Amino acid sequence: MIDFYTWITPNGLKISIALEEFGLPYKTHTIDITRGDQFSAGYLAINPGSKIPAIVDHETGITLAESGAILLYLAEKTGRFLPRDGAARHHTIEWLMWQMGGFGPTLGHAHYFLTYNEGRAPFAEALFREDTIRLYETLDARLKGREHLAGDYSIADMAVWPWVSRFARHKIDLSDFPNVRRWYLQLAARPQVKRGYEVPHFTGPVPLPGL
Ligand SMILES: N[C@@H](CCC(=O)N[C@@H](CS)C(=O)NCC(=O)O)C(=O)O
């Protein structure tokens, strides 16, 4: 059994979607970061970094934070969604790192400036709007002629998809990025993705872009 500590944000959704995809039994613990649950002594004992997500795997005794590390751990635990060797393994890790190091942090900042604080910092808005578009151009080019980011459906797709699901918050029209749109809709139709999207609680159906 895996104890899973999470909130309704993309970094949490990566792991709920992955747990559903791997079919691993887990118990969800809601860490409401809007009311400061991440700073409670109980949670700090699990993740001193005071961020969600985190897991405790009672089968192995391993406690882990950092969504990228958790995805790699779950893939290696089960032998699924990460090729064992060869180029596809390296490319899966490459795109996982692309999400962790660039796509996620940039979109997080885009949300902060473009949506939650619109009009307060025009320079930052311009910077993150431009960086967001560049990242979408990169993603769209990668998905051109490819069904998934790296070979078969993998933890790289699971890492990137929840961030794209916030397209309205970073003011991206997915019809400008047809390969991303096609890939996004394909994953959105997966029952595991839909179930994972409702953890730790239902916030609305998976957002679907217009035509
Ligand atoms: N690099 C970390 C980032 C985790 C992260 O930023 N979590 C956010 C929610 S998406 C959080 O817990 N924020 C609470 C806070 O900053 O106090 C990961 O990928 O797990």
PDB file of C-alpha atoms and ligand atoms in Angstrom:
ATOM      1  CA  MET A   1       0.000   0.000   0.000  1.00  0.00           C
ATOM      2  CA  ILE A   2       1.187   3.487  -0.882  1.00  0.00           C
ATOM      3  CA  ASP A   3       0.247   6.537   1.161  1.00  0.00           C
ATOM      4  CA  PHE A   4      -0.095   9.418  -1.289  1.00  0.00           C
ATOM      5  CA  TYR A   5       0.014  13.048  -0.129  1.00  0.00           C
ATOM      6  CA  THR A   6      -1.360  15.482  -2.663  1.00  0.00           C
ATOM      7  CA  TRP A   7      -3.383  18.515  -3.688  1.00  0.00           C
ATOM      8  CA  ILE A   8      -5.351  19.514  -6.821  1.00  0.00           C
ATOM      9  CA  THR A   9      -2.341  20.913  -8.711  1.00  0.00           C
ATOM     10  CA  PRO A  10      -0.502  19.536 -11.777  1.00  0.00           C
ATOM     11  CA  ASN A  11       2.418  18.142  -9.761  1.00  0.00           C
ATOM     12  CA  GLY A  12      -0.046  16.158  -7.670  1.00  0.00           C
ATOM     13  CA  LEU A  13      -2.104  15.097 -10.701  1.00  0.00           C
ATOM     14  CA  LYS A  14       0.983  13.587 -12.333  1.00  0.00           C
ATOM     15  CA  ILE A  15       1.206  11.082  -9.512  1.00  0.00           C
ATOM     16  CA  SER A  16      -2.521  10.343  -9.132  1.00  0.00           C
ATOM     17  CA  ILE A  17      -2.699   9.681 -12.872  1.00  0.00           C
ATOM     18  CA  ALA A  18       0.425   7.502 -12.666  1.00  0.00           C
ATOM     19  CA  LEU A  19      -0.917   5.504  -9.693  1.00  0.00           C
ATOM     20  CA  GLU A  20      -4.104   4.882 -11.678  1.00  0.00           C
ATOM     21  CA  GLU A  21      -2.129   3.898 -14.782  1.00  0.00           C
ATOM     22  CA  PHE A  22       0.141   1.540 -12.801  1.00  0.00           C
ATOM     23  CA  GLY A  23      -2.902   0.096 -11.030  1.00  0.00           C
ATOM     24  CA  LEU A  24      -1.143   0.328  -7.676  1.00  0.00           C
ATOM     25  CA  PRO A  25      -3.234   0.426  -4.493  1.00  0.00           C
ATOM     26  CA  TYR A  26      -2.939   3.776  -2.720  1.00  0.00           C
ATOM     27  CA  LYS A  27      -4.518   5.813   0.014  1.00  0.00           C
ATOM     28  CA  THR A  28      -4.908   9.534  -0.639  1.00  0.00           C
ATOM     29  CA  HIS A  29      -4.138  12.139   2.021  1.00  0.00           C
ATOM     30  CA  THR A  30      -5.279  15.652   1.175  1.00  0.00           C
ATOM     31  CA  ILE A  31      -2.667  18.322   1.835  1.00  0.00           C
ATOM     32  CA  ASP A  32      -4.545  21.576   1.275  1.00  0.00           C
ATOM     33  CA  ILE A  33      -1.720  23.968   0.414  1.00  0.00           C
ATOM     34  CA  THR A  34      -4.117  26.944   0.471  1.00  0.00           C
ATOM     35  CA  ARG A  35      -4.585  26.505   4.207  1.00  0.00           C
ATOM     36  CA  GLY A  36      -0.956  25.595   5.002  1.00  0.00           C
ATOM     37  CA  ASP A  37      -1.252  21.820   5.546  1.00  0.00           C
ATOM     38  CA  GLN A  38       2.183  21.445   3.879  1.00  0.00           C
ATOM     39  CA  PHE A  39       3.772  23.107   6.913  1.00  0.00           C
ATOM     40  CA  SER A  40       2.258  20.801   9.546  1.00  0.00           C
ATOM     41  CA  ALA A  41       4.773  18.839  11.631  1.00  0.00           C
ATOM     42  CA  GLY A  42       3.278  15.578  10.390  1.00  0.00           C
ATOM     43  CA  TYR A  43       3.779  16.470   6.743  1.00  0.00           C
ATOM     44  CA  LEU A  44       7.224  18.010   7.257  1.00  0.00           C
ATOM     45  CA  ALA A  45       8.332  14.650   8.664  1.00  0.00           C
ATOM     46  CA  ILE A  46       7.405  13.152   5.266  1.00  0.00           C
ATOM     47  CA  ASN A  47       8.697  15.986   3.082  1.00  0.00           C
ATOM     48  CA  PRO A  48      10.880  18.583   4.813  1.00  0.00           C
ATOM     49  CA  GLY A  49      10.627  20.564   1.560  1.00  0.00           C
ATOM     50  CA  SER A  50       6.936  21.293   2.407  1.00  0.00           C
ATOM     51  CA  LYS A  51       5.627  20.683  -1.128  1.00  0.00           C
ATOM     52  CA  ILE A  52       3.241  18.133  -2.554  1.00  0.00           C
ATOM     53  CA  PRO A  53       3.357  15.435  -3.859  1.00  0.00           C
ATOM     54  CA  ALA A  54       4.981  12.813  -1.654  1.00  0.00           C
ATOM     55  CA  ILE A  55       4.523   9.078  -1.192  1.00  0.00           C
ATOM     56  CA  VAL A  56       5.287   6.504   1.469  1.00  0.00           C
ATOM     57  CA  ASP A  57       5.544   2.991   0.045  1.00  0.00           C
ATOM     58  CA  HIS A  58       4.986   0.591   2.944  1.00  0.00           C
ATOM     59  CA  GLU A  59       6.067  -2.376   0.841  1.00  0.00           C
ATOM     60  CA  THR A  60       9.620  -1.024   0.500  1.00  0.00           C
ATOM     61  CA  GLY A  61       9.750   1.477   3.372  1.00  0.00           C
ATOM     62  CA  ILE A  62      10.643   4.247   0.920  1.00  0.00           C
ATOM     63  CA  THR A  63       9.422   7.821   1.433  1.00  0.00           C
ATOM     64  CA  LEU A  64       9.782  10.071  -1.608  1.00  0.00           C
ATOM     65  CA  ALA A  65       9.019  13.618  -2.684  1.00  0.00           C
ATOM     66  CA  GLU A  66       9.632  15.313  -6.063  1.00  0.00           C
ATOM     67  CA  SER A  67       7.163  14.220  -8.702  1.00  0.00           C
ATOM     68  CA  GLY A  68       9.853  13.278 -11.248  1.00  0.00           C
ATOM     69  CA  ALA A  69      11.605  11.023  -8.744  1.00  0.00           C
ATOM     70  CA  ILE A  70       8.275   9.462  -7.754  1.00  0.00           C
ATOM     71  CA  LEU A  71       7.413   8.724 -11.395  1.00  0.00           C
ATOM     72  CA  LEU A  72      10.802   7.054 -11.946  1.00  0.00           C
ATOM     73  CA  TYR A  73      10.377   5.078  -8.726  1.00  0.00           C
ATOM     74  CA  LEU A  74       6.912   3.805  -9.662  1.00  0.00           C
ATOM     75  CA  ALA A  75       8.084   2.902 -13.171  1.00  0.00           C
ATOM     76  CA  GLU A  76      11.051   0.951 -11.822  1.00  0.00           C
ATOM     77  CA  LYS A  77       8.962  -0.688  -9.111  1.00  0.00           C
ATOM     78  CA  THR A  78       6.504  -2.032 -11.655  1.00  0.00           C
ATOM     79  CA  GLY A  79       8.673  -2.323 -14.770  1.00  0.00           C
ATOM     80  CA  ARG A  80       6.107  -0.331 -16.740  1.00  0.00           C
ATOM     81  CA  PHE A  81       5.889   2.964 -18.655  1.00  0.00           C
ATOM     82  CA  LEU A  82       9.695   3.365 -18.793  1.00  0.00           C
ATOM     83  CA  PRO A  83      11.687   1.231 -21.236  1.00  0.00           C
ATOM     84  CA  ARG A  84      14.334  -0.848 -19.466  1.00  0.00           C
ATOM     85  CA  ASP A  85      17.166   0.216 -21.779  1.00  0.00           C
ATOM     86  CA  GLY A  86      18.028   1.707 -25.119  1.00  0.00           C
ATOM     87  CA  ALA A  87      17.284   5.040 -26.727  1.00  0.00           C
ATOM     88  CA  ALA A  88      13.601   5.040 -25.732  1.00  0.00           C
ATOM     89  CA  ARG A  89      14.582   4.914 -22.025  1.00  0.00           C
ATOM     90  CA  HIS A  90      16.907   7.907 -22.402  1.00  0.00           C
ATOM     91  CA  HIS A  91      14.341   9.868 -24.392  1.00  0.00           C
ATOM     92  CA  THR A  92      11.641   9.146 -21.814  1.00  0.00           C
ATOM     93  CA  ILE A  93      13.931  10.517 -19.100  1.00  0.00           C
ATOM     94  CA  GLU A  94      14.883  13.429 -21.356  1.00  0.00           C
ATOM     95  CA  TRP A  95      11.243  14.508 -21.697  1.00  0.00           C
ATOM     96  CA  LEU A  96      10.554  13.905 -18.025  1.00  0.00           C
ATOM     97  CA  MET A  97      13.458  16.253 -17.225  1.00  0.00           C
ATOM     98  CA  TRP A  98      12.169  18.742 -19.803  1.00  0.00           C
ATOM     99  CA  GLN A  99       8.931  18.876 -17.882  1.00  0.00           C
ATOM    100  CA  MET A 100      10.569  19.037 -14.451  1.00  0.00           C
ATOM    101  CA  GLY A 101      13.189  21.621 -15.331  1.00  0.00           C
ATOM    102  CA  GLY A 102      11.367  23.829 -17.801  1.00  0.00           C
ATOM    103  CA  PHE A 103       7.747  23.235 -18.730  1.00  0.00           C
ATOM    104  CA  GLY A 104       6.342  22.915 -15.190  1.00  0.00           C
ATOM    105  CA  PRO A 105       8.261  25.770 -13.524  1.00  0.00           C
ATOM    106  CA  THR A 106       7.677  28.155 -16.456  1.00  0.00           C
ATOM    107  CA  LEU A 107       3.964  27.416 -16.628  1.00  0.00           C
ATOM    108  CA  GLY A 108       3.715  27.780 -12.844  1.00  0.00           C
ATOM    109  CA  HIS A 109       5.185  31.274 -13.156  1.00  0.00           C
ATOM    110  CA  ALA A 110       2.936  32.010 -16.133  1.00  0.00           C
ATOM    111  CA  HIS A 111      -0.098  31.170 -13.983  1.00  0.00           C
ATOM    112  CA  TYR A 112       1.178  33.434 -11.227  1.00  0.00           C
ATOM    113  CA  PHE A 113       1.729  36.462 -13.444  1.00  0.00           C
ATOM    114  CA  LEU A 114      -0.753  36.023 -16.319  1.00  0.00           C
ATOM    115  CA  THR A 115      -3.753  34.834 -14.330  1.00  0.00           C
ATOM    116  CA  TYR A 116      -3.456  35.342 -10.573  1.00  0.00           C
ATOM    117  CA  ASN A 117      -1.728  38.759 -10.793  1.00  0.00           C
ATOM    118  CA  GLU A 118      -2.730  39.974 -14.235  1.00  0.00           C
ATOM    119  CA  GLY A 119      -1.736  43.592 -14.907  1.00  0.00           C
ATOM    120  CA  ARG A 120       0.634  43.881 -11.936  1.00  0.00           C
ATOM    121  CA  ALA A 121       3.940  43.014 -13.606  1.00  0.00           C
ATOM    122  CA  PRO A 122       3.813  43.593 -17.391  1.00  0.00           C
ATOM    123  CA  PHE A 123       7.504  42.706 -17.836  1.00  0.00           C
ATOM    124  CA  ALA A 124       7.087  39.333 -16.132  1.00  0.00           C
ATOM    125  CA  GLU A 125       3.867  38.700 -18.041  1.00  0.00           C
ATOM    126  CA  ALA A 126       5.660  39.293 -21.354  1.00  0.00           C
ATOM    127  CA  LEU A 127       8.593  37.100 -20.332  1.00  0.00           C
ATOM    128  CA  PHE A 128       6.487  34.140 -19.242  1.00  0.00           C
ATOM    129  CA  ARG A 129       4.013  34.476 -22.128  1.00  0.00           C
ATOM    130  CA  GLU A 130       6.938  34.289 -24.565  1.00  0.00           C
ATOM    131  CA  ASP A 131       8.645  31.416 -22.728  1.00  0.00           C
ATOM    132  CA  THR A 132       5.365  29.509 -22.557  1.00  0.00           C
ATOM    133  CA  ILE A 133       4.853  29.849 -26.312  1.00  0.00           C
ATOM    134  CA  ARG A 134       8.422  28.690 -26.983  1.00  0.00           C
ATOM    135  CA  LEU A 135       7.877  25.602 -24.823  1.00  0.00           C
ATOM    136  CA  TYR A 136       4.610  24.814 -26.614  1.00  0.00           C
ATOM    137  CA  GLU A 137       6.400  25.170 -29.948  1.00  0.00           C
ATOM    138  CA  THR A 138       9.007  22.676 -28.719  1.00  0.00           C
ATOM    139  CA  LEU A 139       6.323  20.271 -27.511  1.00  0.00           C
ATOM    140  CA  ASP A 140       4.333  20.592 -30.713  1.00  0.00           C
ATOM    141  CA  ALA A 141       7.429  19.896 -32.824  1.00  0.00           C
ATOM    142  CA  ARG A 142       8.270  16.856 -30.705  1.00  0.00           C
ATOM    143  CA  LEU A 143       4.776  15.413 -31.105  1.00  0.00           C
ATOM    144  CA  LYS A 144       4.636  15.961 -34.863  1.00  0.00           C
ATOM    145  CA  GLY A 145       4.462  12.493 -36.402  1.00  0.00           C
ATOM    146  CA  ARG A 146       4.693  10.863 -32.962  1.00  0.00           C
ATOM    147  CA  GLU A 147       1.878   9.406 -30.917  1.00  0.00           C
ATOM    148  CA  HIS A 148       3.697   9.981 -27.615  1.00  0.00           C
ATOM    149  CA  LEU A 149       6.685  11.923 -26.357  1.00  0.00           C
ATOM    150  CA  ALA A 150       9.148   9.020 -26.418  1.00  0.00           C
ATOM    151  CA  GLY A 151       8.096   5.734 -27.966  1.00  0.00           C
ATOM    152  CA  ASP A 152       5.145   4.171 -26.179  1.00  0.00           C
ATOM    153  CA  TYR A 153       2.948   6.002 -23.654  1.00  0.00           C
ATOM    154  CA  SER A 154       5.240   6.647 -20.691  1.00  0.00           C
ATOM    155  CA  ILE A 155       5.873   8.537 -17.475  1.00  0.00           C
ATOM    156  CA  ALA A 156       7.046  11.463 -19.650  1.00  0.00           C
ATOM    157  CA  ASP A 157       3.515  11.838 -21.072  1.00  0.00           C
ATOM    158  CA  MET A 158       2.062  11.497 -17.561  1.00  0.00           C
ATOM    159  CA  ALA A 159       4.353  14.307 -16.355  1.00  0.00           C
ATOM    160  CA  VAL A 160       3.563  16.767 -19.136  1.00  0.00           C
ATOM    161  CA  TRP A 161      -0.183  16.188 -19.594  1.00  0.00           C
ATOM    162  CA  PRO A 162      -1.454  17.683 -16.285  1.00  0.00           C
ATOM    163  CA  TRP A 163       0.391  20.926 -17.029  1.00  0.00           C
ATOM    164  CA  VAL A 164      -1.196  21.166 -20.482  1.00  0.00           C
ATOM    165  CA  SER A 165      -4.579  20.610 -18.814  1.00  0.00           C
ATOM    166  CA  ARG A 166      -4.113  24.104 -17.336  1.00  0.00           C
ATOM    167  CA  PHE A 167      -3.931  25.663 -20.832  1.00  0.00           C
ATOM    168  CA  ALA A 168      -6.554  28.291 -19.955  1.00  0.00           C
ATOM    169  CA  ARG A 169      -4.510  29.461 -16.967  1.00  0.00           C
ATOM    170  CA  HIS A 170      -1.394  30.044 -19.057  1.00  0.00           C
ATOM    171  CA  LYS A 171      -3.520  31.512 -21.859  1.00  0.00           C
ATOM    172  CA  ILE A 172      -2.660  29.028 -24.562  1.00  0.00           C
ATOM    173  CA  ASP A 173      -5.093  28.210 -27.345  1.00  0.00           C
ATOM    174  CA  LEU A 174      -4.437  24.565 -28.109  1.00  0.00           C
ATOM    175  CA  SER A 175      -5.700  24.984 -31.673  1.00  0.00           C
ATOM    176  CA  ASP A 176      -2.433  26.915 -32.301  1.00  0.00           C
ATOM    177  CA  PHE A 177      -0.555  23.676 -31.465  1.00  0.00           C
ATOM    178  CA  PRO A 178      -2.377  20.908 -33.356  1.00  0.00           C
ATOM    179  CA  ASN A 179       0.013  18.095 -32.389  1.00  0.00           C
ATOM    180  CA  VAL A 180      -0.214  18.984 -28.698  1.00  0.00           C
ATOM    181  CA  ARG A 181      -3.995  19.218 -29.003  1.00  0.00           C
ATOM    182  CA  ARG A 182      -4.293  15.780 -30.626  1.00  0.00           C
ATOM    183  CA  TRP A 183      -2.002  14.193 -28.004  1.00  0.00           C
ATOM    184  CA  TYR A 184      -3.780  15.984 -25.139  1.00  0.00           C
ATOM    185  CA  LEU A 185      -7.228  14.795 -26.256  1.00  0.00           C
ATOM    186  CA  GLN A 186      -5.986  11.254 -26.809  1.00  0.00           C
ATOM    187  CA  LEU A 187      -4.716  11.025 -23.216  1.00  0.00           C
ATOM    188  CA  ALA A 188      -7.757  12.864 -21.846  1.00  0.00           C
ATOM    189  CA  ALA A 189      -9.915   9.980 -23.111  1.00  0.00           C
ATOM    190  CA  ARG A 190      -8.066   7.405 -20.967  1.00  0.00           C
ATOM    191  CA  PRO A 191     -10.189   6.246 -17.989  1.00  0.00           C
ATOM    192  CA  GLN A 192      -7.051   6.182 -15.802  1.00  0.00           C
ATOM    193  CA  VAL A 193      -6.310   9.824 -16.625  1.00  0.00           C
ATOM    194  CA  LYS A 194      -9.910  10.800 -15.886  1.00  0.00           C
ATOM    195  CA  ARG A 195      -9.816   8.968 -12.539  1.00  0.00           C
ATOM    196  CA  GLY A 196      -6.452  10.460 -11.606  1.00  0.00           C
ATOM    197  CA  TYR A 197      -7.755  13.925 -12.470  1.00  0.00           C
ATOM    198  CA  GLU A 198     -10.337  13.586  -9.679  1.00  0.00           C
ATOM    199  CA  VAL A 199      -7.737  13.084  -6.904  1.00  0.00           C
ATOM    200  CA  PRO A 200      -7.779  14.276  -4.140  1.00  0.00           C
ATOM    201  CA  HIS A 201     -11.286  15.472  -5.037  1.00  0.00           C
ATOM    202  CA  PHE A 202     -13.436  16.357  -8.032  1.00  0.00           C
ATOM    203  CA  THR A 203     -12.757  19.901  -9.267  1.00  0.00           C
ATOM    204  CA  GLY A 204     -14.611  19.592 -12.564  1.00  0.00           C
ATOM    205  CA  PRO A 205     -14.267  17.420 -15.654  1.00  0.00           C
ATOM    206  CA  VAL A 206     -10.998  17.278 -17.604  1.00  0.00           C
ATOM    207  CA  PRO A 207     -10.824  20.616 -19.508  1.00  0.00           C
ATOM    208  CA  LEU A 208     -11.445  20.153 -23.217  1.00  0.00           C
ATOM    209  CA  PRO A 209     -10.233  22.736 -25.738  1.00  0.00           C
ATOM    210  CA  GLY A 210     -12.597  24.287 -28.258  1.00  0.00           C
ATOM    211  CA  LEU A 211     -12.252  23.493 -31.935  1.00  0.00           C
TER     212      LEU A 211
HETATM  213  N1  LIG B   1       9.588  20.054  -7.962  1.00  0.00           N
HETATM  214  C1  LIG B   1       8.472  19.693  -7.136  1.00  0.00           C
HETATM  215  C2  LIG B   1       7.522  20.863  -7.087  1.00  0.00           C
HETATM  216  C3  LIG B   1       6.382  20.598  -6.145  1.00  0.00           C
HETATM  217  C4  LIG B   1       5.509  21.843  -5.987  1.00  0.00           C
HETATM  218  O1  LIG B   1       5.864  22.953  -6.406  1.00  0.00           O
HETATM  219  N2  LIG B   1       4.358  21.644  -5.344  1.00  0.00           N
HETATM  220  C5  LIG B   1       3.465  22.765  -5.111  1.00  0.00           C
HETATM  221  C6  LIG B   1       2.073  22.461  -5.636  1.00  0.00           C
HETATM  222  S1  LIG B   1       2.081  22.095  -7.367  1.00  0.00           S
HETATM  223  C7  LIG B   1       3.348  22.994  -3.610  1.00  0.00           C
HETATM  224  O2  LIG B   1       3.312  22.050  -2.842  1.00  0.00           O
HETATM  225  N3  LIG B   1       3.275  24.267  -3.185  1.00  0.00           N
HETATM  226  C8  LIG B   1       3.110  24.586  -1.804  1.00  0.00           C
HETATM  227  C9  LIG B   1       4.024  25.678  -1.356  1.00  0.00           C
HETATM  228  O3  LIG B   1       4.814  26.184  -2.177  1.00  0.00           O
HETATM  229  O4  LIG B   1       3.925  26.041  -0.189  1.00  0.00           O
HETATM  230  C10 LIG B   1       7.788  18.450  -7.712  1.00  0.00           C
HETATM  231  O5  LIG B   1       7.776  18.304  -8.946  1.00  0.00           O
HETATM  232  O6  LIG B   1       7.261  17.627  -6.940  1.00  0.00           O
END
